[in-house]
Amino acid sequence: MSRTFNRCSVWMVDHPLLVTLFILLLSGIALLGYTMPEEVRDWFTAKPEPVPQVEQQKADKPRKVREAPPDVDPISLTDADTILVIDSDQFFTADGLKALREIVAEIESLDYVESVFWLEDIPNLNIFGLREPILPNERASQKRLDDAKEKAIKHPLVGGQLLSVDAQTILLMVKFNWMYVTDDDACTTGLKEVAKKVVAEYPDVKFSFTTTGRVPIYLTAVRTHNANKVKYQVIGYGMILLMAIILFRGITAVIIVALAPMFGVFLTMGIIQFFDFQDNPFNDVVLPVLLSLVGLTDGVHLMVQIRRHRASGLSGRDAARRGIQEVGLACFLTSVTTAIGFGSLSLAHHETVREFGYSCVVGVLLTFIAVVTVIPLACRTWLGRSIHVGYGKGVIDKNLNRISVIIEMVLKRAGWISKVGIGLTAVLILISLTLRPDERRANMLPDGSEAATALNHMDQAMGGLEHSRVEVKWSDEVESDSPEVLVAISEVDQLLNQEALIGHPISIANILSALPGEGPPEERMSMIDLLPPPLKRAFYTPERNQATVSFHVQDLGIAKYGPTFTRIEEGLAKIGSQHPEFQFQLTGSAVWRWRNLYQIVVDLASSLGSAAIIILIVLAIAFRSLRLGLISIIPNMFPLAVTGTFLVFTGQALEIVSVCAFTVCLGIAVDDTIHFLTRFREEQLQVESDDEAIRKAFTGVGTALIMTTVILVAGFSTVIFSDMRDQRIFAIMSGLTIGSALFGDLIFLPALLARYAKRSQVPAMEEEELIPDEPMQESLVRE
């Protein structure tokens, strides 16, 4: 493998014109992805086959359906694009009521507002059809206003639904006509400005306004995402450039090293558009930075070797030939193993994570191609003439000998250090296994944003913004107006009301209980026809033999609802046993997330497990030694175990971002191990002592390992100050993993090699064939 790779890499260095044409070809393909991805995608998309006439006739044949439902639009307490949240203690005052009605009228008059649903739109519950408004006339006495407040709080469709139980919060459910929406701000700040303008005419009325709902949450997440995408990429790249200049002590070397990952990112972001992955939230923020860091790692290792040979007197071409022969294979192995680590994300069930994994594989391979083509080619140009300036004068270069005392200490105590490394890694892995999955909607929002604040306020005032439900279905053997229907629904209500985390259940049974009169549920079923059709059909659809019990869910972390949902399902099973013709199903977005929480752990285990096994096999084949492959497990798993333990001790949970970060960190952490092992195997062929081979491997790759770690940690550290929690977690995990990976590779790996990789225990590799350089004078003349 080494001989074949050396010949291929040297061939690329010796044929710069063909390499340039290859680079231009890749650039053209990427440009097609930026400019016309749909047209290219259509070339590979099969046209739908025509449906045979017989099959089409079967498809067109009308199906037998149940009786058509009446043409009634049921009311909805959840169907809103934006929720305008108004807080005050003056709603039930003369001026407060007048201001509320005027706010609603002004918002409804906006051309882009389709409707506003609020307290006064609640259907009448009076069985005689007489109008009994929730809110009285503003000229009513204060006693009547106070009575109206108490009545509103007790109303099943108002208290805890549109009005908080302390009457301090009112919700206006706003729906938009999207044909007339021309500005995103109109959906949030535009509504508040209209409301504030109205309230300004009532100096004695103190209202405060916030917006929440699906549109404000989405807009906040997207805006912050786009702002951070530019901000932290600029800061991160700037920090990387600054650290590289300081460590290299030469600007031209930094420019050449930076060209490769930049070209790799350019290629990747263009080519993934052929697969329609460009809108993935991880791809347009995390992926460019990640590929830059991966490419920078290999680029630094290659540049360190090229600079060393240039400083020794070799020409740019010969230095590039020697450098790529010495570290090219290691860079190839790191790219393969990194791609395997990222590719394991394709096993995840979450589509966003899978797409991110596919994109990472494509990006890592393209970045490797960029490194082994752009850097040697640039070193043969005028840029490469001064890349050796400053070599040996950097902070790490000058102090590496001082750090070398570490390797002497490790070699003297290799036995117990290797045992400590194995034992500590095992203990940290066991601690990491205590991580439990969780998810919160607020995690996708910036800290302190209005959307996040509103979510928290909705939890406290309304029992949560999100709704879930219990669906009650019965067989055709049960008449839809059977009293047993209402009995079963009432038992579900009682079950939900026993749970503290379940907010304000509402069903047809609640509504019927608000009607005048008393009696058990089975005696009130006959009153269901007295309800207004829009209200009745919101929770009861007799033609489908179905009813719904809706309830609020707080954004406390879905894992906290695990015991609650478990008890509810057990209770529903008991109710079902008492009503054999009925089916009860707990459902809704929150319930779906709870049911799939375990999948996060399964995805993480399958990703890390499959990646670790495949990487072990690749390393064992590459080094022709299963022993070296097993030894590599400790320094590769140690940083992941450290990061997992950190999450446990800081009270974090396993989330989608954690799964991605763990897998990404495995792909990056294995790079340093491969470079060290590759250099160690090469030195074993040159020296007789295994300890001496470890020393030479340490001094040979130590500069590049420390340099890349400092640069990578500096790059990730800039994202720690993000106002997005997910981005902070990703950055902290990445920086901690990379830092602990350096510790594992410089402490545990040498000790393990000294203890378990004796020359007699490792099969000999075929001696590496270095393609001889042409005489120095001849090469200089050519340049």
Coordinates of C-alpha atoms in Angstrom, one line a residue, residues 194-571:
V194 CA -50.0 47.7 16.0
A195 CA -51.0 46.6 19.5
K196 CA -48.7 49.1 21.2
K197 CA -50.0 51.9 19.0
V198 CA -53.6 51.1 20.2
V199 CA -52.6 50.9 23.9
A200 CA -50.7 54.2 23.7
E201 CA -54.2 55.8 23.4
Y202 CA -55.0 54.5 26.9
P203 CA -52.4 55.9 29.2
D204 CA -53.9 54.1 32.3
V205 CA -53.7 50.7 30.6
K206 CA -50.5 48.7 31.0
F207 CA -50.2 45.9 28.5
S208 CA -47.0 44.0 27.6
F209 CA -46.7 42.0 24.4
T210 CA -44.7 39.0 23.2
T211 CA -45.1 36.7 20.2
T212 CA -44.7 33.0 20.0
G213 CA -46.0 30.1 18.0
R214 CA -44.6 28.2 15.0
V215 CA -43.8 31.3 12.8
P216 CA -41.9 33.4 15.5
I217 CA -40.0 30.3 16.7
Y218 CA -39.0 29.4 13.2
L219 CA -38.0 32.9 12.2
T220 CA -36.0 33.3 15.4
A221 CA -34.1 30.0 14.8
V222 CA -33.4 30.8 11.1
R223 CA -32.3 34.4 11.8
T224 CA -29.9 33.4 14.6
H225 CA -28.7 30.5 12.5
N226 CA -27.9 32.7 9.5
A227 CA -26.3 35.4 11.7
N228 CA -24.1 32.9 13.5
K229 CA -23.2 31.2 10.3
V230 CA -21.4 34.3 9.1
K231 CA -20.3 35.6 12.4
Y232 CA -18.6 32.5 13.8
Q233 CA -17.2 31.3 10.5
V234 CA -15.4 34.7 10.2
I235 CA -14.3 34.7 13.8
G236 CA -13.3 31.0 13.7
Y237 CA -11.3 31.3 10.5
G238 CA -9.7 34.5 11.7
M239 CA -8.6 32.8 14.9
I240 CA -7.3 29.8 13.0
L241 CA -5.3 32.1 10.7
L242 CA -3.9 34.0 13.6
M243 CA -2.8 30.9 15.5
A244 CA -1.3 29.4 12.3
I245 CA 0.8 32.5 11.6
I246 CA 2.0 32.5 15.2
L247 CA 2.9 28.8 15.2
F248 CA 4.4 28.7 11.7
R249 CA 6.2 32.0 11.9
G250 CA 5.8 32.3 8.1
I251 CA 2.9 33.8 6.2
T252 CA 3.4 32.0 2.9
A253 CA 3.3 28.6 4.6
V254 CA 0.0 29.5 6.2
I255 CA -1.5 30.7 2.9
I256 CA -0.6 27.5 1.2
V257 CA -2.0 25.4 4.0
A258 CA -5.2 27.5 4.1
L259 CA -5.7 27.1 0.3
A260 CA -6.3 23.3 0.6
P261 CA -9.2 23.3 3.1
M262 CA -10.7 26.4 1.4
F263 CA -10.7 24.5 -1.9
G264 CA -12.1 21.5 -0.2
V265 CA -15.0 23.5 1.3
F266 CA -15.7 25.1 -2.0
L267 CA -15.9 21.7 -3.7
T268 CA -18.1 20.2 -1.0
M269 CA -20.6 23.0 -0.7
G270 CA -21.1 22.9 -4.4
I271 CA -21.3 19.2 -4.9
I272 CA -23.7 18.5 -2.0
Q273 CA -26.2 20.7 -3.8
F274 CA -26.6 17.9 -6.4
F275 CA -28.0 15.8 -3.6
D276 CA -30.2 18.7 -2.3
F277 CA -28.4 18.7 1.1
Q278 CA -27.5 22.4 1.2
D279 CA -30.4 23.5 3.4
N280 CA -29.5 21.0 6.2
P281 CA -28.9 23.2 9.3
F282 CA -25.7 21.3 10.1
N283 CA -24.3 21.6 6.6
D284 CA -24.3 25.3 6.2
V285 CA -22.8 26.1 9.6
V286 CA -20.9 23.1 11.1
L287 CA -19.8 21.4 7.9
P288 CA -17.6 24.3 6.4
V289 CA -15.8 24.8 9.8
L290 CA -15.5 21.1 10.3
L291 CA -13.9 20.4 6.9
S292 CA -11.6 23.4 7.3
L293 CA -10.3 21.9 10.5
V294 CA -10.0 18.4 9.1
G295 CA -8.2 19.7 6.0
L296 CA -6.0 22.0 8.2
T297 CA -4.9 19.0 10.3
D298 CA -3.6 17.0 7.3
G299 CA -2.3 20.2 5.7
V300 CA -0.2 21.1 8.8
H301 CA 1.3 17.6 8.9
L302 CA 2.2 17.8 5.2
M303 CA 3.5 21.4 5.4
V304 CA 5.7 20.6 8.5
Q305 CA 7.5 17.9 6.5
I306 CA 7.8 20.0 3.3
R307 CA 9.2 23.0 5.3
R308 CA 11.7 20.7 7.0
H309 CA 13.0 19.4 3.7
R310 CA 13.1 22.9 2.2
A311 CA 15.1 24.2 5.1
S312 CA 17.6 21.3 4.5
G313 CA 18.2 22.6 1.0
L314 CA 15.8 20.6 -1.2
S315 CA 14.0 22.3 -4.0
G316 CA 10.2 23.0 -3.9
R317 CA 9.5 20.0 -6.0
D318 CA 11.8 17.6 -4.2
A319 CA 10.6 18.8 -0.8
A320 CA 7.0 18.2 -1.9
R321 CA 7.9 14.7 -3.2
R322 CA 9.6 13.8 0.1
G323 CA 6.9 15.4 2.3
I324 CA 4.0 13.6 0.6
Q325 CA 5.9 10.3 0.7
E326 CA 6.4 10.6 4.4
V327 CA 2.9 11.7 5.5
G328 CA 0.7 11.2 2.5
L329 CA -0.3 7.7 3.4
A330 CA -1.1 8.7 7.0
C331 CA -3.2 11.6 5.6
F332 CA -5.0 9.1 3.4
L333 CA -5.7 6.7 6.3
T334 CA -6.9 9.6 8.5
S335 CA -9.3 10.7 5.7
V336 CA -10.6 7.2 5.3
T337 CA -11.1 6.6 9.0
T338 CA -12.6 10.1 9.5
A339 CA -15.0 9.4 6.6
I340 CA -16.0 6.2 8.3
G341 CA -16.6 8.0 11.6
F342 CA -18.8 10.6 9.8
G343 CA -20.4 8.0 7.6
S344 CA -21.7 6.1 10.6
L345 CA -24.1 8.9 11.0
S346 CA -25.9 7.5 8.0
L347 CA -27.2 4.8 10.4
A348 CA -29.2 7.3 12.3
H349 CA -33.0 7.5 12.0
H350 CA -33.1 11.3 12.0
E351 CA -33.0 12.5 8.4
T352 CA -31.1 15.7 9.3
V353 CA -28.3 13.6 10.9
R354 CA -28.2 11.2 8.0
E355 CA -27.8 14.0 5.5
F356 CA -25.1 15.5 7.6
G357 CA -23.3 12.2 7.7
Y358 CA -23.4 11.8 3.9
S359 CA -22.2 15.3 3.4
C360 CA -19.3 14.8 5.8
V361 CA -18.1 11.7 3.9
V362 CA -18.2 13.6 0.6
G363 CA -16.5 16.6 2.2
V364 CA -13.7 14.7 3.9
L365 CA -12.8 12.8 0.7
L366 CA -12.8 16.0 -1.4
T367 CA -10.8 17.8 1.3
F368 CA -8.2 15.0 1.2
I369 CA -8.0 15.4 -2.6
A370 CA -7.6 19.2 -2.1
V371 CA -4.7 18.7 0.4
V372 CA -2.7 16.3 -1.7
T373 CA -3.1 18.3 -4.9
V374 CA -3.2 22.0 -3.9
I375 CA -0.3 22.0 -1.3
P376 CA 2.3 20.2 -3.4
L377 CA 1.3 22.2 -6.5
A378 CA 1.5 25.5 -4.6
C379 CA 4.9 24.6 -3.2
R380 CA 6.3 24.4 -6.8
T381 CA 5.1 27.9 -7.5
W382 CA 6.6 31.3 -6.4
L383 CA 4.6 30.9 -3.1
G384 CA 6.8 27.9 -2.2
R385 CA 10.1 29.7 -2.5
S386 CA 10.0 31.1 1.1
I387 CA 7.8 28.5 2.9
H388 CA 10.9 27.5 5.0
V389 CA 11.4 31.0 6.3
G390 CA 10.9 30.8 10.1
Y391 CA 11.3 27.1 10.3
G392 CA 12.6 26.0 13.7
K393 CA 11.8 29.4 15.2
G394 CA 8.2 28.7 16.2
V395 CA 7.1 28.4 19.8
I396 CA 6.5 24.6 19.5
D397 CA 9.7 23.9 17.4
K398 CA 11.9 25.7 19.9
N399 CA 10.4 24.0 22.9
L400 CA 9.8 20.5 21.6
N401 CA 13.0 19.3 23.2
R402 CA 11.7 20.5 26.6
I403 CA 8.5 18.6 26.1
S404 CA 10.5 15.5 25.1
V405 CA 11.1 14.9 28.8
I406 CA 7.5 13.6 28.8
I407 CA 8.3 10.8 26.5
E408 CA 11.2 9.7 28.7
M409 CA 9.0 9.6 31.7
V410 CA 6.4 7.6 29.8
L411 CA 8.9 5.1 28.6
K412 CA 10.3 4.6 32.1
R413 CA 6.8 3.9 33.5
A414 CA 5.2 2.4 30.5
G415 CA 3.7 -0.5 32.4
W416 CA 1.6 1.3 35.0
I417 CA 0.8 4.2 32.6
S418 CA -0.7 1.8 30.1
K419 CA -2.7 0.1 32.8
V420 CA -3.9 3.5 34.1
G421 CA -4.9 4.4 30.5
I422 CA -6.9 1.3 30.1
G423 CA -8.5 1.4 33.5
L424 CA -9.3 5.1 33.3
T425 CA -10.8 4.8 29.9
A426 CA -13.0 1.9 31.1
V427 CA -14.2 3.9 34.1
L428 CA -15.0 7.0 32.1
I429 CA -16.9 4.9 29.5
L430 CA -19.0 3.4 32.3
I431 CA -19.8 6.9 33.6
S432 CA -20.6 8.0 30.1
L433 CA -23.1 5.2 29.7
T434 CA -25.2 6.8 32.4
L435 CA -26.1 9.6 29.9
R436 CA -29.8 9.7 29.2
P437 CA -31.5 11.2 26.1
D438 CA -33.6 14.4 26.3
E439 CA -34.8 17.2 24.0
R440 CA -36.2 20.7 24.5
R441 CA -37.7 23.0 21.9
A442 CA -36.0 26.0 23.6
N443 CA -32.6 24.5 22.8
M444 CA -32.9 25.6 19.2
L445 CA -33.5 29.2 20.2
P446 CA -30.9 31.8 21.3
D447 CA -30.7 32.4 25.1
G448 CA -32.8 35.4 26.2
S449 CA -34.6 35.7 22.8
E450 CA -38.3 36.7 22.9
A451 CA -39.3 33.3 21.5
A452 CA -37.4 31.5 24.3
T453 CA -38.8 33.8 26.9
A454 CA -42.3 33.4 25.5
L455 CA -42.0 29.6 25.6
N456 CA -41.1 29.7 29.3
H457 CA -43.9 32.1 30.0
M458 CA -46.4 29.8 28.3
D459 CA -45.3 27.0 30.5
Q460 CA -46.1 29.0 33.6
A461 CA -49.2 30.8 32.4
M462 CA -50.9 28.2 30.2
G463 CA -49.4 24.9 31.1
G464 CA -47.3 24.8 27.9
L465 CA -47.5 25.9 24.3
E466 CA -47.3 22.4 22.8
H467 CA -50.4 20.2 22.6
S468 CA -50.8 16.5 22.6
R469 CA -53.9 14.4 22.8
V470 CA -55.6 11.1 23.5
E471 CA -57.6 9.7 20.6
V472 CA -60.7 7.7 21.6
K473 CA -62.1 5.4 18.9
W474 CA -65.0 2.9 19.1
S475 CA -66.2 0.1 16.9
D476 CA -69.3 0.2 14.7
E477 CA -71.0 -1.9 17.4
V478 CA -71.2 1.2 19.6
E479 CA -73.6 3.9 18.6
S480 CA -71.9 7.3 18.4
D481 CA -74.5 8.8 20.7
S482 CA -74.2 6.0 23.2
P483 CA -73.7 7.1 26.8
E484 CA -70.7 4.8 27.0
V485 CA -68.8 7.1 24.7
L486 CA -69.1 10.0 27.2
V487 CA -68.3 7.7 30.1
A488 CA -65.1 6.5 28.4
I489 CA -64.0 10.1 27.6
S490 CA -64.8 11.2 31.1
E491 CA -62.5 8.5 32.5
V492 CA -59.7 9.7 30.2
D493 CA -60.2 13.2 31.5
Q494 CA -60.0 12.0 35.1
L495 CA -56.8 10.1 34.3
L496 CA -55.1 13.2 32.7
N497 CA -56.2 15.5 35.6
Q498 CA -54.3 13.3 38.0
E499 CA -50.9 14.2 36.3
A500 CA -49.2 17.4 37.5
L501 CA -47.3 17.9 34.3
I502 CA -50.4 17.7 32.1
G503 CA -52.0 21.1 31.5
H504 CA -55.7 21.8 31.2
P505 CA -57.2 18.7 29.4
I506 CA -60.2 19.6 27.3
S507 CA -62.7 17.3 25.6
I508 CA -66.4 17.0 24.7
A509 CA -67.0 15.8 28.3
N510 CA -65.6 19.1 29.7
I511 CA -67.8 21.1 27.5
L512 CA -70.9 19.2 28.3
S513 CA -70.2 19.5 32.0
A514 CA -70.2 23.3 31.6
L515 CA -73.8 23.2 30.4
P516 CA -76.5 23.9 33.0
G517 CA -77.7 21.0 35.0
E518 CA -76.1 18.1 36.9
G519 CA -75.9 14.4 36.5
P520 CA -73.5 11.6 35.6
P521 CA -71.9 11.6 32.1
E522 CA -74.2 8.9 30.7
E523 CA -77.2 11.2 31.4
R524 CA -75.7 14.2 29.6
M525 CA -74.9 12.5 26.3
S526 CA -78.3 13.6 24.9
M527 CA -77.2 17.2 25.4
I528 CA -74.5 16.9 22.8
D529 CA -76.8 18.0 20.0
L530 CA -77.4 21.3 21.8
L531 CA -73.8 22.3 21.2
P532 CA -72.8 24.5 18.3
P533 CA -71.5 22.3 15.4
P534 CA -68.1 24.1 15.2
L535 CA -67.6 23.4 18.9
K536 CA -68.9 19.9 19.0
R537 CA -66.8 18.8 16.0
A538 CA -63.6 20.2 17.4
F539 CA -63.5 17.2 19.8
Y540 CA -66.1 14.8 18.6
T541 CA -66.5 13.4 15.0
P542 CA -69.3 10.8 15.2
E543 CA -69.1 9.7 11.5
R544 CA -65.5 8.5 12.2
N545 CA -66.4 7.0 15.6
Q546 CA -63.7 9.2 17.1
A547 CA -63.3 11.7 19.9
T548 CA -60.2 13.6 21.1
V549 CA -59.0 14.7 24.5
S550 CA -56.4 17.5 24.1
F551 CA -53.9 18.7 26.7
H552 CA -50.9 21.1 27.1
V553 CA -47.3 19.9 27.4
Q554 CA -44.6 22.1 28.9
D555 CA -41.1 22.6 27.4
L556 CA -39.3 21.0 30.4
G557 CA -37.3 18.4 28.5
I558 CA -39.3 15.6 27.0
A559 CA -37.5 13.0 29.2
K560 CA -39.3 14.4 32.3
Y561 CA -42.6 13.4 30.7
G562 CA -41.4 9.8 30.4
P563 CA -42.9 8.6 33.7
T564 CA -46.0 10.7 33.1
F565 CA -46.7 9.3 29.7
T566 CA -46.0 5.8 30.9
R567 CA -48.6 6.1 33.7
I568 CA -51.1 7.5 31.2
E569 CA -50.6 4.6 28.8
E570 CA -51.0 2.2 31.7
G571 CA -54.2 4.0 32.8

